[in-house]
Structures are given as structure tokens and as C-alpha cells.
JSON list of C-alpha atoms and ligand atoms in Angstrom, two decimals:
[
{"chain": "A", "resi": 1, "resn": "UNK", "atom": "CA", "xyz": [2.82, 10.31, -17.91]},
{"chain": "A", "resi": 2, "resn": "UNK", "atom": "CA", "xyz": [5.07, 12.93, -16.14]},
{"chain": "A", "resi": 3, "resn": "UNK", "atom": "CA", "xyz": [3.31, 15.10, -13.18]},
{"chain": "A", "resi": 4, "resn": "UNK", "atom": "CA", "xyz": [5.36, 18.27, -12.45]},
{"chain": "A", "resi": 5, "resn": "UNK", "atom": "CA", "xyz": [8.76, 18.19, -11.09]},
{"chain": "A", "resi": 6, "resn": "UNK", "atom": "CA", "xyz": [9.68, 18.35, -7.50]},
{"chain": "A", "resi": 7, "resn": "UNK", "atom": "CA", "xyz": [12.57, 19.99, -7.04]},
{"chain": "A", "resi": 8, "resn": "UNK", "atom": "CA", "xyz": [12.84, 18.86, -3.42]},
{"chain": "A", "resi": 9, "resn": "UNK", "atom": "CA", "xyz": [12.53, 14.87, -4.22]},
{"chain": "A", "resi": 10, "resn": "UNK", "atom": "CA", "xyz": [15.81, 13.85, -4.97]},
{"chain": "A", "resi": 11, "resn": "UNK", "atom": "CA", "xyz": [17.62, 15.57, -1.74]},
{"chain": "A", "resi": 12, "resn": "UNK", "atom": "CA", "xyz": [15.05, 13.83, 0.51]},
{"chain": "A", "resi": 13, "resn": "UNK", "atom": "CA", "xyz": [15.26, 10.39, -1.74]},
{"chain": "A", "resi": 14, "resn": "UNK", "atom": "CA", "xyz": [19.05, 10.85, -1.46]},
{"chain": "A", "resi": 15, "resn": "UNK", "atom": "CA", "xyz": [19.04, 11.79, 2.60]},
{"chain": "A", "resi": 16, "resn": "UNK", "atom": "CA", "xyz": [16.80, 8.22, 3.29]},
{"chain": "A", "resi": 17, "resn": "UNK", "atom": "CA", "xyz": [18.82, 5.76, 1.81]},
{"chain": "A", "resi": 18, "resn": "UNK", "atom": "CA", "xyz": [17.25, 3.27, 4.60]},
{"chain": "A", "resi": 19, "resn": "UNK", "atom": "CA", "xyz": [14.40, 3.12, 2.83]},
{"chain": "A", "resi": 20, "resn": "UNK", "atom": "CA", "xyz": [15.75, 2.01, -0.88]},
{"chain": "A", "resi": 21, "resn": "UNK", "atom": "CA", "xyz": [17.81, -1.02, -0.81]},
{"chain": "A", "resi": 22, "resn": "UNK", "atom": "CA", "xyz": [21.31, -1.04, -0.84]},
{"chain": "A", "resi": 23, "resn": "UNK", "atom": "CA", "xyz": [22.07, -3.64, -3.55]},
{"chain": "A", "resi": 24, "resn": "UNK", "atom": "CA", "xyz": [21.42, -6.99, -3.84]},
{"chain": "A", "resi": 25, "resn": "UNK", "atom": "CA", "xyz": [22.52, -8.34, -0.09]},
{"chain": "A", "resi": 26, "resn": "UNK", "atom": "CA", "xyz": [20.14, -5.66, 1.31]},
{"chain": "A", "resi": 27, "resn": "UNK", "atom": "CA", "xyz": [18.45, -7.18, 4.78]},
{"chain": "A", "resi": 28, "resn": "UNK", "atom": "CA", "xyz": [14.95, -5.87, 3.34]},
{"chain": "A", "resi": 29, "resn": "UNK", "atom": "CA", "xyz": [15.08, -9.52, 1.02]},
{"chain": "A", "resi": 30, "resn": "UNK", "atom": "CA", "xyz": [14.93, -11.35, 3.91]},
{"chain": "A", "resi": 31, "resn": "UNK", "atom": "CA", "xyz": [11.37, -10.44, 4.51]},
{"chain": "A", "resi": 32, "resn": "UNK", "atom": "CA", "xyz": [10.47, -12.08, 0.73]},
{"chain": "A", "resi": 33, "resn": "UNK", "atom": "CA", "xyz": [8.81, -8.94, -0.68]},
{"chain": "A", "resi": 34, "resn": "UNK", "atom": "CA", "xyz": [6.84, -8.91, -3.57]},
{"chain": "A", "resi": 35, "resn": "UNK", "atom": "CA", "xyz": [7.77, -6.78, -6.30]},
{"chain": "A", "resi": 36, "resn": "UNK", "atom": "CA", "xyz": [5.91, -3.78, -7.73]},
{"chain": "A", "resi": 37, "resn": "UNK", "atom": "CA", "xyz": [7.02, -2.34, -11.08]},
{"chain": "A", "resi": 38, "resn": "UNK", "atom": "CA", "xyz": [5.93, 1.38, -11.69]},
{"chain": "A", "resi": 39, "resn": "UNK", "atom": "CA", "xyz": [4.42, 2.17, -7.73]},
{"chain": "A", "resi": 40, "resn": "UNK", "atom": "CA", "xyz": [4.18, 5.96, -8.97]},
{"chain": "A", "resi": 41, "resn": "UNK", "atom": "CA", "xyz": [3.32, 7.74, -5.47]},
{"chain": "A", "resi": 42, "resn": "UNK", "atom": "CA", "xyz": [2.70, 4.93, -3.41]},
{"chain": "A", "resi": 43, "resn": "UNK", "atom": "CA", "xyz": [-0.82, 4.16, -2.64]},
{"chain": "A", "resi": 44, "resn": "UNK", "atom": "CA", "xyz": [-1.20, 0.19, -3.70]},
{"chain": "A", "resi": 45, "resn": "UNK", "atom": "CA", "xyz": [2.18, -0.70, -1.82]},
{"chain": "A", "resi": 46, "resn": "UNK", "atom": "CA", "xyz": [0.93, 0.78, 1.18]},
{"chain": "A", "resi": 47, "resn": "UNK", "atom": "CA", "xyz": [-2.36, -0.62, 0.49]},
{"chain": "A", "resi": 48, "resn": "UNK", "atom": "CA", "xyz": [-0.55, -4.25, 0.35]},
{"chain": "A", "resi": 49, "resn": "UNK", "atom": "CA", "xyz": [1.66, -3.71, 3.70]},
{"chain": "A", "resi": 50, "resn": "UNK", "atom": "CA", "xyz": [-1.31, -2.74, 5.74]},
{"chain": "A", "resi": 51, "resn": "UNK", "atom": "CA", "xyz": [-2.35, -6.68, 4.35]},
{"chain": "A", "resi": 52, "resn": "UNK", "atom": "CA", "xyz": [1.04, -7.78, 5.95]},
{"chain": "A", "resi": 53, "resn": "UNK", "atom": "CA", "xyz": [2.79, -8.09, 2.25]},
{"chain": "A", "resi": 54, "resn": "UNK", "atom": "CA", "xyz": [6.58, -6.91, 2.06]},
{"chain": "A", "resi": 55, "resn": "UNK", "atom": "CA", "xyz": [7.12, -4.82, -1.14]},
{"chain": "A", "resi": 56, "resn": "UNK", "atom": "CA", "xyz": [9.90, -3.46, -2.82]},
{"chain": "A", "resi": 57, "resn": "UNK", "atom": "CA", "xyz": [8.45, -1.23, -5.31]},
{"chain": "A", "resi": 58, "resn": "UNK", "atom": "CA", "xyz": [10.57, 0.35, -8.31]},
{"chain": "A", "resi": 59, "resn": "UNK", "atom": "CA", "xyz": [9.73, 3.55, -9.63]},
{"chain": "A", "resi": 60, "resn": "UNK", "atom": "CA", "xyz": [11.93, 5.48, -12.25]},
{"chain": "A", "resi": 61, "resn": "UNK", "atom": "CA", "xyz": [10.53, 9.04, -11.82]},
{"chain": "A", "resi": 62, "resn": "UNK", "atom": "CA", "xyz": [11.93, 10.71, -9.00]},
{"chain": "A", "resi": 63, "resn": "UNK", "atom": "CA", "xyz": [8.93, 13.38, -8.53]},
{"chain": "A", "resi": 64, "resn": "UNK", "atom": "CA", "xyz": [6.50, 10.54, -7.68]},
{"chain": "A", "resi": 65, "resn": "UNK", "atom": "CA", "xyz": [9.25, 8.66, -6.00]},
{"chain": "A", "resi": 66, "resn": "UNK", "atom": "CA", "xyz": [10.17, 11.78, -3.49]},
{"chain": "A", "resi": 67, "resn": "UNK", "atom": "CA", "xyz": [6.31, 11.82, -3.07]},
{"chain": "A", "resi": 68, "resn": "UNK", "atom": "CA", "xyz": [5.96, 8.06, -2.41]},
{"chain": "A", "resi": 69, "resn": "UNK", "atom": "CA", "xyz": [8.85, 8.40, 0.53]},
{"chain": "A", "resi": 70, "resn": "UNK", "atom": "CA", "xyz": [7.46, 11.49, 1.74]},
{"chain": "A", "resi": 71, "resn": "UNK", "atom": "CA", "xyz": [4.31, 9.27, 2.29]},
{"chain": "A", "resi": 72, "resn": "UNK", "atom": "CA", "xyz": [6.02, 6.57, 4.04]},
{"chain": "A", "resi": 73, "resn": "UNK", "atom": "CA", "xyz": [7.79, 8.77, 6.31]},
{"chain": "A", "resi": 74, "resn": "UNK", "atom": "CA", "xyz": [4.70, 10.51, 7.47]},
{"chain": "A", "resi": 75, "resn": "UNK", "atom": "CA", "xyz": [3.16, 7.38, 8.18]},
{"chain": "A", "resi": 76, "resn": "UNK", "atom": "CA", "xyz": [6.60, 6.07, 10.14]},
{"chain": "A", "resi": 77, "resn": "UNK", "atom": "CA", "xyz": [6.42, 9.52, 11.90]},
{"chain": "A", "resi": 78, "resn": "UNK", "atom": "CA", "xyz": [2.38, 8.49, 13.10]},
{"chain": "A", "resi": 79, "resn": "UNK", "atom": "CA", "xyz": [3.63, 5.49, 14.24]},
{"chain": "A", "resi": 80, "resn": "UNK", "atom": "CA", "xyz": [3.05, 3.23, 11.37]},
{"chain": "A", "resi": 81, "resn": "UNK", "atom": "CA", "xyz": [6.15, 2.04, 10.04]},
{"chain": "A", "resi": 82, "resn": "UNK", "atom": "CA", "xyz": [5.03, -0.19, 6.81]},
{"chain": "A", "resi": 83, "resn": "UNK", "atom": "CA", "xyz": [7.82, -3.15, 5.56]},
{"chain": "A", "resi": 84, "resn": "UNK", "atom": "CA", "xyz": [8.10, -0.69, 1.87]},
{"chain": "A", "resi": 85, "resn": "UNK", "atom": "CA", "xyz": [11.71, 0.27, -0.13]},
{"chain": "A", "resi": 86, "resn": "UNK", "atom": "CA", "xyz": [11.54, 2.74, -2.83]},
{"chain": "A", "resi": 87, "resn": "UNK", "atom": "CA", "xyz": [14.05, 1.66, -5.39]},
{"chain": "A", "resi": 88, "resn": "UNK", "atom": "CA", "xyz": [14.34, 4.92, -7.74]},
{"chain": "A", "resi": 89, "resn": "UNK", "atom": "CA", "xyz": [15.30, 2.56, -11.20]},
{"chain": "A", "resi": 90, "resn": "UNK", "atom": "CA", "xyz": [13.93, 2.11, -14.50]},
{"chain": "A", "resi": 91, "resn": "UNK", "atom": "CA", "xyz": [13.23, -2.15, -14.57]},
{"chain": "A", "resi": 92, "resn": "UNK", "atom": "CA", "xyz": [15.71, -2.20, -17.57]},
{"chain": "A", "resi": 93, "resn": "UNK", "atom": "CA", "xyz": [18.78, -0.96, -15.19]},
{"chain": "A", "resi": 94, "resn": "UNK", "atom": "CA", "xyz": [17.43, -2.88, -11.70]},
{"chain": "A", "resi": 95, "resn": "UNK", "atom": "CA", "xyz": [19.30, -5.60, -12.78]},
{"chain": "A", "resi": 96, "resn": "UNK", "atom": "CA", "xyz": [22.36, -5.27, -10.82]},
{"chain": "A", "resi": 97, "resn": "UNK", "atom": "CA", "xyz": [20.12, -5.13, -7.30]},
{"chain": "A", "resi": 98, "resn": "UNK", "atom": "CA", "xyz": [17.35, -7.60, -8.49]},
{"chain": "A", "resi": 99, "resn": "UNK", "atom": "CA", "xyz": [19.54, -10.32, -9.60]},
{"chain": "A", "resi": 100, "resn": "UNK", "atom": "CA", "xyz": [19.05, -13.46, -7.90]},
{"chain": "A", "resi": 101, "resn": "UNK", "atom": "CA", "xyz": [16.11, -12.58, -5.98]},
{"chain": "A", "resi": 102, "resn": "UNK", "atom": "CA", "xyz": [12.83, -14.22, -6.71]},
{"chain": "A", "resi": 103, "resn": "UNK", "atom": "CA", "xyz": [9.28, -12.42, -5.63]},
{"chain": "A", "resi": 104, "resn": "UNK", "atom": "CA", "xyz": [6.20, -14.63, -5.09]},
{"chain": "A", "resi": 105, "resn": "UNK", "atom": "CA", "xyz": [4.80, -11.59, -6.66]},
{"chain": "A", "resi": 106, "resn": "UNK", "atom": "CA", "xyz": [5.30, -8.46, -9.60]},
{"chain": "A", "resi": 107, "resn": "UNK", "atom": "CA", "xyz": [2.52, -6.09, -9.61]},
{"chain": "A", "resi": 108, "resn": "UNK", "atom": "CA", "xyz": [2.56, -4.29, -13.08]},
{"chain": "A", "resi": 109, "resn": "UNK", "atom": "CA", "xyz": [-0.65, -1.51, -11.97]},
{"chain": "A", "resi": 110, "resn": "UNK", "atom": "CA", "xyz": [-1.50, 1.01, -14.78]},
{"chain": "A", "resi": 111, "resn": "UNK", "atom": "CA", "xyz": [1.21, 0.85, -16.70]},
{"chain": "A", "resi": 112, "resn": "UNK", "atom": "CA", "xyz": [2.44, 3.63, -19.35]},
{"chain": "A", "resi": 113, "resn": "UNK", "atom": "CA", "xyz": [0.30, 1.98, -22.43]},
{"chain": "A", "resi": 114, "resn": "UNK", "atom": "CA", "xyz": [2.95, 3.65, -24.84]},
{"chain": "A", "resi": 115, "resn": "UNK", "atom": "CA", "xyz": [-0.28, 3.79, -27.28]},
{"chain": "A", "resi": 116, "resn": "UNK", "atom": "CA", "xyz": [1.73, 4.41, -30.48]},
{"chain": "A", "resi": 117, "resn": "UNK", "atom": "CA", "xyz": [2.64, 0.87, -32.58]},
{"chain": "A", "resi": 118, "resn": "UNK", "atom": "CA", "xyz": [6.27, 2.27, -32.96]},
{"chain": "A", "resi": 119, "resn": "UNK", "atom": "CA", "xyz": [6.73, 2.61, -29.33]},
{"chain": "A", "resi": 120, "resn": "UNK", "atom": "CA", "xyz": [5.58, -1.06, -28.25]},
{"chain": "A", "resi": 121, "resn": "UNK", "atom": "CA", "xyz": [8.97, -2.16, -27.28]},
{"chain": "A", "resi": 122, "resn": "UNK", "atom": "CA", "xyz": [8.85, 0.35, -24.95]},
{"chain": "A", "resi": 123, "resn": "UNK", "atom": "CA", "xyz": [5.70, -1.06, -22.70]},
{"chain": "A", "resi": 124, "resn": "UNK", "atom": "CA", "xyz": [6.21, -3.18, -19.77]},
{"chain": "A", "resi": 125, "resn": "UNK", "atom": "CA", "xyz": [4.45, -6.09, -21.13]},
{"chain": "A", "resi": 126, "resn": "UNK", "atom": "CA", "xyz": [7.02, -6.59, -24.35]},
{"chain": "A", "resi": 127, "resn": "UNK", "atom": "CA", "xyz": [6.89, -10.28, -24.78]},
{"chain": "A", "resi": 128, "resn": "UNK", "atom": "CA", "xyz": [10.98, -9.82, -24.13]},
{"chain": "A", "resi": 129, "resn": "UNK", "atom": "CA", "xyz": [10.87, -7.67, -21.30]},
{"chain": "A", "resi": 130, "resn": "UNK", "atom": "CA", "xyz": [8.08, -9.74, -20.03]},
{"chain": "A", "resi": 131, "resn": "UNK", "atom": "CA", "xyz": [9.96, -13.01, -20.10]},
{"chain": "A", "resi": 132, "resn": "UNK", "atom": "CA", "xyz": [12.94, -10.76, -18.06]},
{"chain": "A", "resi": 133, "resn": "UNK", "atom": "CA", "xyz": [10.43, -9.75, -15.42]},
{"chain": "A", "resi": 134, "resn": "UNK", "atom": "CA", "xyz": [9.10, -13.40, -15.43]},
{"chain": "A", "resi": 135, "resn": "UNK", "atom": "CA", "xyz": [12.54, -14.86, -14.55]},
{"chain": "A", "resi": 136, "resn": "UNK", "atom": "CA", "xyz": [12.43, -13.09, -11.29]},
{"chain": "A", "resi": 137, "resn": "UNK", "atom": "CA", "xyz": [9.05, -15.18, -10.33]},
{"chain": "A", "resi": 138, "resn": "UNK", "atom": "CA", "xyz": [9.50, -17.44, -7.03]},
{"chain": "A", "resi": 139, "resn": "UNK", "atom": "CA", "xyz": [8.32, -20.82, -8.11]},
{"chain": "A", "resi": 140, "resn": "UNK", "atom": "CA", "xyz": [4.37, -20.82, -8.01]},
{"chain": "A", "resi": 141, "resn": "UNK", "atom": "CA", "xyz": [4.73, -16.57, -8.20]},
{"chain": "A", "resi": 142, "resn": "UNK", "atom": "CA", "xyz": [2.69, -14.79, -10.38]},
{"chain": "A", "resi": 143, "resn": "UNK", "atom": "CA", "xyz": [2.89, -11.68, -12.51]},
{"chain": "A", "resi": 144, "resn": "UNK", "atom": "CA", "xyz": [-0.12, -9.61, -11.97]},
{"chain": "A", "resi": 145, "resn": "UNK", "atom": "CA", "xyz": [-1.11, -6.98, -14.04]},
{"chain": "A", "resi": 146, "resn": "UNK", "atom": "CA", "xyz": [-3.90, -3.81, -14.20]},
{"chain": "A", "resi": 147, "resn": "UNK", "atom": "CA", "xyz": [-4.81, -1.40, -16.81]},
{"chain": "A", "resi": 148, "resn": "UNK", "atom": "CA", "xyz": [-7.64, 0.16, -17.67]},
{"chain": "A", "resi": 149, "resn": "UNK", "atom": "CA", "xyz": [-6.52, 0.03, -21.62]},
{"chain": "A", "resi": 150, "resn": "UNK", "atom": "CA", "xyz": [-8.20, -2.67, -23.63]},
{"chain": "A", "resi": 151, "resn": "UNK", "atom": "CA", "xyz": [-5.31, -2.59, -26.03]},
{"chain": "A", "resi": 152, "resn": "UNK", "atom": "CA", "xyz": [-2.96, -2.71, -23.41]},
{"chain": "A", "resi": 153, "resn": "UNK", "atom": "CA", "xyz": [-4.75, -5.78, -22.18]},
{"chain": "A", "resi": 154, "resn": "UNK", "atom": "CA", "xyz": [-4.92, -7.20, -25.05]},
{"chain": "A", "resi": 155, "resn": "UNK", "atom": "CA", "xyz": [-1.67, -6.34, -26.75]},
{"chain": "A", "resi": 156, "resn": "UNK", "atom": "CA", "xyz": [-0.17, -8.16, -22.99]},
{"chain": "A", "resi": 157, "resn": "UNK", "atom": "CA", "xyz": [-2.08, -11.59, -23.79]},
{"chain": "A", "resi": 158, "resn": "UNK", "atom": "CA", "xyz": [-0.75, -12.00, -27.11]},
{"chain": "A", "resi": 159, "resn": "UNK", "atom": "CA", "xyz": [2.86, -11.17, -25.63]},
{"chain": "A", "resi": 160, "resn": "UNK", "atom": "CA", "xyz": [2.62, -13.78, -23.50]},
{"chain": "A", "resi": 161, "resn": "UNK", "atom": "CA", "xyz": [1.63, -16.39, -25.92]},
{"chain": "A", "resi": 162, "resn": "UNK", "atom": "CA", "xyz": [5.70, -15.16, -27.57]},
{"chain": "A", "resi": 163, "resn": "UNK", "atom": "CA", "xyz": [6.96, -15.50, -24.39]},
{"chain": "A", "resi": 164, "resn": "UNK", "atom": "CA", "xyz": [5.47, -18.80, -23.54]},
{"chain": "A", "resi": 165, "resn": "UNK", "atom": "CA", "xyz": [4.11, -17.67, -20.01]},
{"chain": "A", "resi": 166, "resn": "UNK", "atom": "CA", "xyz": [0.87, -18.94, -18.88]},
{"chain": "A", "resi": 167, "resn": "UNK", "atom": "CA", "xyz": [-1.81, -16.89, -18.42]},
{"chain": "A", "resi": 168, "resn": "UNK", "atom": "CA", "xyz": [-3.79, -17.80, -15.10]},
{"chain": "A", "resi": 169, "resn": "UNK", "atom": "CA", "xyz": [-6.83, -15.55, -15.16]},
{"chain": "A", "resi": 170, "resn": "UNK", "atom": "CA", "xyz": [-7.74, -12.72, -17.57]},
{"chain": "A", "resi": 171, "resn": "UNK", "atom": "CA", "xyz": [-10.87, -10.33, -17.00]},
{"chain": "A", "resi": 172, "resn": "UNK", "atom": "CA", "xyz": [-12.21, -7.99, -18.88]},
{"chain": "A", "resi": 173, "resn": "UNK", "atom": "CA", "xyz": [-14.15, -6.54, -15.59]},
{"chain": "A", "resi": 174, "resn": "UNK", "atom": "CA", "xyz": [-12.73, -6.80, -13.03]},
{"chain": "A", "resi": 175, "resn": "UNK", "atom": "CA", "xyz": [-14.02, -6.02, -9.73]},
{"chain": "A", "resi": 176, "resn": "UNK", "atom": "CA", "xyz": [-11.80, -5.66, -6.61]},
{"chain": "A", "resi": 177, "resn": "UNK", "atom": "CA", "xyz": [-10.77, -8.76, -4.70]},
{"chain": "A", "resi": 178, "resn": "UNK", "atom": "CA", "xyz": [-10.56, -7.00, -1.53]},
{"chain": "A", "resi": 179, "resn": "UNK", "atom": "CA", "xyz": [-8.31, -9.53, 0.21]},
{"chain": "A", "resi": 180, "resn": "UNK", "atom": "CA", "xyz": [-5.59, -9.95, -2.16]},
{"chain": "A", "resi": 181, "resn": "UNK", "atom": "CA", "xyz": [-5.23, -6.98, -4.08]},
{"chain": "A", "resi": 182, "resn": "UNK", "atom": "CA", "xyz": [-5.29, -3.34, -3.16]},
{"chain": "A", "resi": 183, "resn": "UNK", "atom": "CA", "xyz": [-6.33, 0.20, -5.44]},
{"chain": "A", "resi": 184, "resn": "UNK", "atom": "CA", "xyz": [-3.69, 2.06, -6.30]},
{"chain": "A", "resi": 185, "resn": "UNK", "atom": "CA", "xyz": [-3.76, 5.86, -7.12]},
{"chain": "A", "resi": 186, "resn": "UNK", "atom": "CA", "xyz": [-4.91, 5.33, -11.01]},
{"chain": "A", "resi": 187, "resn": "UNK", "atom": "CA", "xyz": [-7.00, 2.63, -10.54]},
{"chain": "A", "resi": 188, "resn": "UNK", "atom": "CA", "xyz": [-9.20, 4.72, -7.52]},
{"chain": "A", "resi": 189, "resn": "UNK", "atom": "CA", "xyz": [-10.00, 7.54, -9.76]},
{"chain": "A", "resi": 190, "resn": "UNK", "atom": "CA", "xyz": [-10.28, 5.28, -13.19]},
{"chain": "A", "resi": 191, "resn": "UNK", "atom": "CA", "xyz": [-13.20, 3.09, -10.94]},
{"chain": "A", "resi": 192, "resn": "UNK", "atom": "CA", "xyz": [-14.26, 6.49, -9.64]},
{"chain": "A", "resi": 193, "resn": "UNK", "atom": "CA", "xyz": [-15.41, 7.62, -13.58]},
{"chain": "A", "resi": 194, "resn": "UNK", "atom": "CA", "xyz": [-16.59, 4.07, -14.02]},
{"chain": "A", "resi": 195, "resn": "UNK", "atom": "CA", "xyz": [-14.08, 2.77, -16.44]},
{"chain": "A", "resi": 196, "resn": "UNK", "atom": "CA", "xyz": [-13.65, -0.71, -16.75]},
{"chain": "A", "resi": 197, "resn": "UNK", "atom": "CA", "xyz": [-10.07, -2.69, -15.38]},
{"chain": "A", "resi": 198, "resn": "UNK", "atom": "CA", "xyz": [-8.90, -5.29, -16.95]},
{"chain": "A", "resi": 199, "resn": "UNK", "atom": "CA", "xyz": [-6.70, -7.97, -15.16]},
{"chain": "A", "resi": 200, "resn": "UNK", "atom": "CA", "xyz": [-4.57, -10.48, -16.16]},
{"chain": "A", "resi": 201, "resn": "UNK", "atom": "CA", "xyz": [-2.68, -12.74, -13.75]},
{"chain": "A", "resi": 202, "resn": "UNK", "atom": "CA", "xyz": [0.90, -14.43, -15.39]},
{"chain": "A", "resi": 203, "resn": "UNK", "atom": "CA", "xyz": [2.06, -17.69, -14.06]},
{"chain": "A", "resi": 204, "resn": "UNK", "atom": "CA", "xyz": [5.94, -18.35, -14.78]},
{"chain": "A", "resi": 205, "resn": "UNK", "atom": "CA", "xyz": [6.70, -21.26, -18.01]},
{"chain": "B", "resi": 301, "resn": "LIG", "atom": "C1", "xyz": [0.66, 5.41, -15.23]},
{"chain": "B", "resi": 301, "resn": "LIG", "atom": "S1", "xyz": [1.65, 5.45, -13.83]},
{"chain": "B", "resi": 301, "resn": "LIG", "atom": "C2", "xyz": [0.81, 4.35, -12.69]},
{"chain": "B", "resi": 301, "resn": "LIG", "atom": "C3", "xyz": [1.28, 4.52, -11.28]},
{"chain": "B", "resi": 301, "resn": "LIG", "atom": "C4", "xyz": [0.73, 3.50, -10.28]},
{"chain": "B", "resi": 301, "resn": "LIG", "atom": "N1", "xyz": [1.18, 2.15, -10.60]},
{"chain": "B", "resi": 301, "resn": "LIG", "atom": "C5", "xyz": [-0.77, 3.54, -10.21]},
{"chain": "B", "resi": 301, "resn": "LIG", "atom": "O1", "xyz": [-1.40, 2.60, -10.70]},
{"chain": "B", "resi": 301, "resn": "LIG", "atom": "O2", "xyz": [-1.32, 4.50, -9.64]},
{"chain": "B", "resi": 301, "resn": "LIG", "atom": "C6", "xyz": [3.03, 4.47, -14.33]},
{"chain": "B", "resi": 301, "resn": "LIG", "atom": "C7", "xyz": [4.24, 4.66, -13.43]},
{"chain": "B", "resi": 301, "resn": "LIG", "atom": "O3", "xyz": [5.23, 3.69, -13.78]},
{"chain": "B", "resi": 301, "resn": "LIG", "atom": "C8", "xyz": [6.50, 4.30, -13.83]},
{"chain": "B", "resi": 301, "resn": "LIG", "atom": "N2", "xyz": [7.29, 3.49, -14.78]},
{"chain": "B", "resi": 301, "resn": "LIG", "atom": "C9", "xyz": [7.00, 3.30, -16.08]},
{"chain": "B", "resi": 301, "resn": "LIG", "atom": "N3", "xyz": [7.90, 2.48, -16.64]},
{"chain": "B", "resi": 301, "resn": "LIG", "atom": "C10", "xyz": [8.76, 2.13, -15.67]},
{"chain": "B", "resi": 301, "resn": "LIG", "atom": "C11", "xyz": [9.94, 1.32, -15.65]},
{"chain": "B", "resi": 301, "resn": "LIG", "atom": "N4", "xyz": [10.37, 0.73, -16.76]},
{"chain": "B", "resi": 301, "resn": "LIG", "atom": "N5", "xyz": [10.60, 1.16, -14.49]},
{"chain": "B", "resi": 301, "resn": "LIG", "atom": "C12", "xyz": [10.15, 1.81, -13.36]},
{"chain": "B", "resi": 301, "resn": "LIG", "atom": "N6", "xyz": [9.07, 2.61, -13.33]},
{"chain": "B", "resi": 301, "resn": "LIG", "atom": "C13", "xyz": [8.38, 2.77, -14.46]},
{"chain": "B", "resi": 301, "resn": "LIG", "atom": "C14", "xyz": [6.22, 5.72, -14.28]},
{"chain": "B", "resi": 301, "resn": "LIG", "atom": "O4", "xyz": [7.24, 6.61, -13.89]},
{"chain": "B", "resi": 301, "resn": "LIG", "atom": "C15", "xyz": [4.89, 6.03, -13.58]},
{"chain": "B", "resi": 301, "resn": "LIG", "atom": "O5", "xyz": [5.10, 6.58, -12.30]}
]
């Protein structure tokens, strides 16, 4: 799910390292962010700061990451400076700066549903790469995930039944709880042409 390259995101990505993190002693931890797997351009973290939640959102694509930074600057430069880092990784190589954190919260919003049965070890929600993402869970922390895929959805249940993590809530319709979740840029136009979004929230085993 590749928009079109922007050949001026990785200068400006590279020329604002303040706003990545710069491995895993970075300050930014302090705050106790939540973790966001797959922010694409940016809307649901911002969404989430302006509700006072730190996030460190990772985002492998460098197009929508240059465009997620360019957002966050313009909003510094109006005077709202929002408690975000960008960290331009795949989750499979974040190790090295996630290690030994733990996030009260990983939001997995929209992510690539790899449709194809020979590419399932590829999505997010691979009962293996699911436990992973659950080992960075703060005691009590929850994974919670969005799609507007019905096999996605359900393809994610029956991975965590293999990887043993409970499942706290799962919704086949969900509508918007205003105060603790945001829309991010897929989910506004999927509600906009009335598709349904599922939800399933992941508690840690
Ligand atoms: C379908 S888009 C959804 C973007 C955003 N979460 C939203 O809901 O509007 C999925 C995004 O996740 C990113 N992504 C997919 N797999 C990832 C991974 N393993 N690590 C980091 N980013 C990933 C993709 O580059 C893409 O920007």
C-alpha cells in the first residue's frame, strides 16, 4: 500500500533527528508513550496527543513518514508542539531501540491485510510476531487493533488463540469511542463510504 515517492522525505526525516528517537536511552521514554505500529502520515497520533497521550509511532515507509514530520512541524511552527517521535523502522528491525521499554499501549490501525494465504507471515497480527509485539505490553497494556478487513479480523483472533494472548473486546461494528481512541487517515475515509471497522483489543498472557 505504497503512495508515490517523495523525493524530499528522507533529507527532511534525516535533518530532524529531534523528532525520532535516538536509541533506546532516548529522553522521549520518560514521558511513557504508547506505541503505534504503521502511523502512515500521522493523523491518529496526533489525534491521541491532542488527548494528552505520548506516542512513539513507527512507520517503515519514508514517503508517509517525511509527510507525517512535515505535519508535526507545521503544527510546532503554529504553536502546537504535540509529545510525537517518528521512528522510520520496519517493527521486525525496531528491536535494537524498543528493547526494554514497555507501552501501556500498541495501536495496530489499518494494517497491510497481506490478503494472499502465502503472504500471512507477513501481516502484523502473525500469531509470532504478535506474541513479539505483545512482550513490549506494560503490565495491564493492551494491544489494540483496527481494520476494516473481516478476514483480517478474523484471521487476528485465531492468532491470538496460538499465541495465548487474551482477547479483551472484539467488535464486529465498531463505532468510535470518542474519548479513548482517535480516526486515523484510513479509518476517516473507510467510515466516510460506510464500511464497517472491526476492533479487537489484546490483553498481554
Ligand atoms: C494501510 S496503511 C495505514 C496507515 C495508518 N495506520 C492509518 O490507519 O491511516 C499501513 C501503514 O503501515 C506501515 N507498515 C506496514 N507494516 C509495517 C511494519 N512492519 N513496520 C512499520 N510500519 C509498517 C505501512 O508503510 C503503511 O504506511
Amino acid at each position: 500500500m505504497r503512495g508515490r515517492f517523495k523525493s524530499w522525505a528522507p533529507s527532511l526525516l534525516e535533518e530532524h533527528p529531534e523528532k525520532g528517537v535516538a536509541g533506546k536511552e532516548d529522553p522521549f521514554f520518560a514521558l511513557s508513550p504508547d506505541l503505534e505500529i504503521g502511523g502512515g502520515k500521522g493523523m491518529f497520533a496526533i489525534r491521541m496527543a491532542r488527548k494528552g497521550r505520548a506516542i512513539l509511532s513507527l512507520e517503515r515507509d519514508v514517503s508517509s513518514a517525511g509527510t507525517f514530520l512535515k505535519r508535526l512541524l507545521a503544527l510546532e511552527e503554529e504553536g502546537e508542539p504535540l509529545p510525537i517521535r517518528i521512528l522510520r523502522k520496519d517493527f521486525d528491525d525496531a528491536g535494537d531501540v524498543l528493547e526494554g521499554h514497555l507501552f501501556p499501549r500498541i495501536y495496530l490501525n489499518f494494517s497491510d491485510p497481506w490478503p494472499k494465504k502465502r503472504h500471512e507471515k507477513r501481516r502484523l497480527t502473525f500469531h509470532e510476531r504478535l506474541l513479539r509485539i505483545s512482550s513490549y505490553l506494560a503490565p495491564g497494556g493492551e494491544i489494540r487493533f483496527k481494520s476494516d478487513q473481516e478476514p483480517l479480523y478474523l484471521f487476528t483472533l485465531e492468532e491470538c488463540g496460538k499465541a495465548g494472548l487474551p482477547i479483551l473486546l472484539a467488535e464486529e461494528d465498531y463505532s468510535l469511542d470518542e474519548e479513548e481512541d482517535a480516526m486515523s487517515e484510513y479509518e476517516e475515509s473507510f467510515r466516510r463510504e460506510g464500511r464497517k471497522i472491526y476492533r479487537i483489543i489484546i490483553g498481554r498472557n
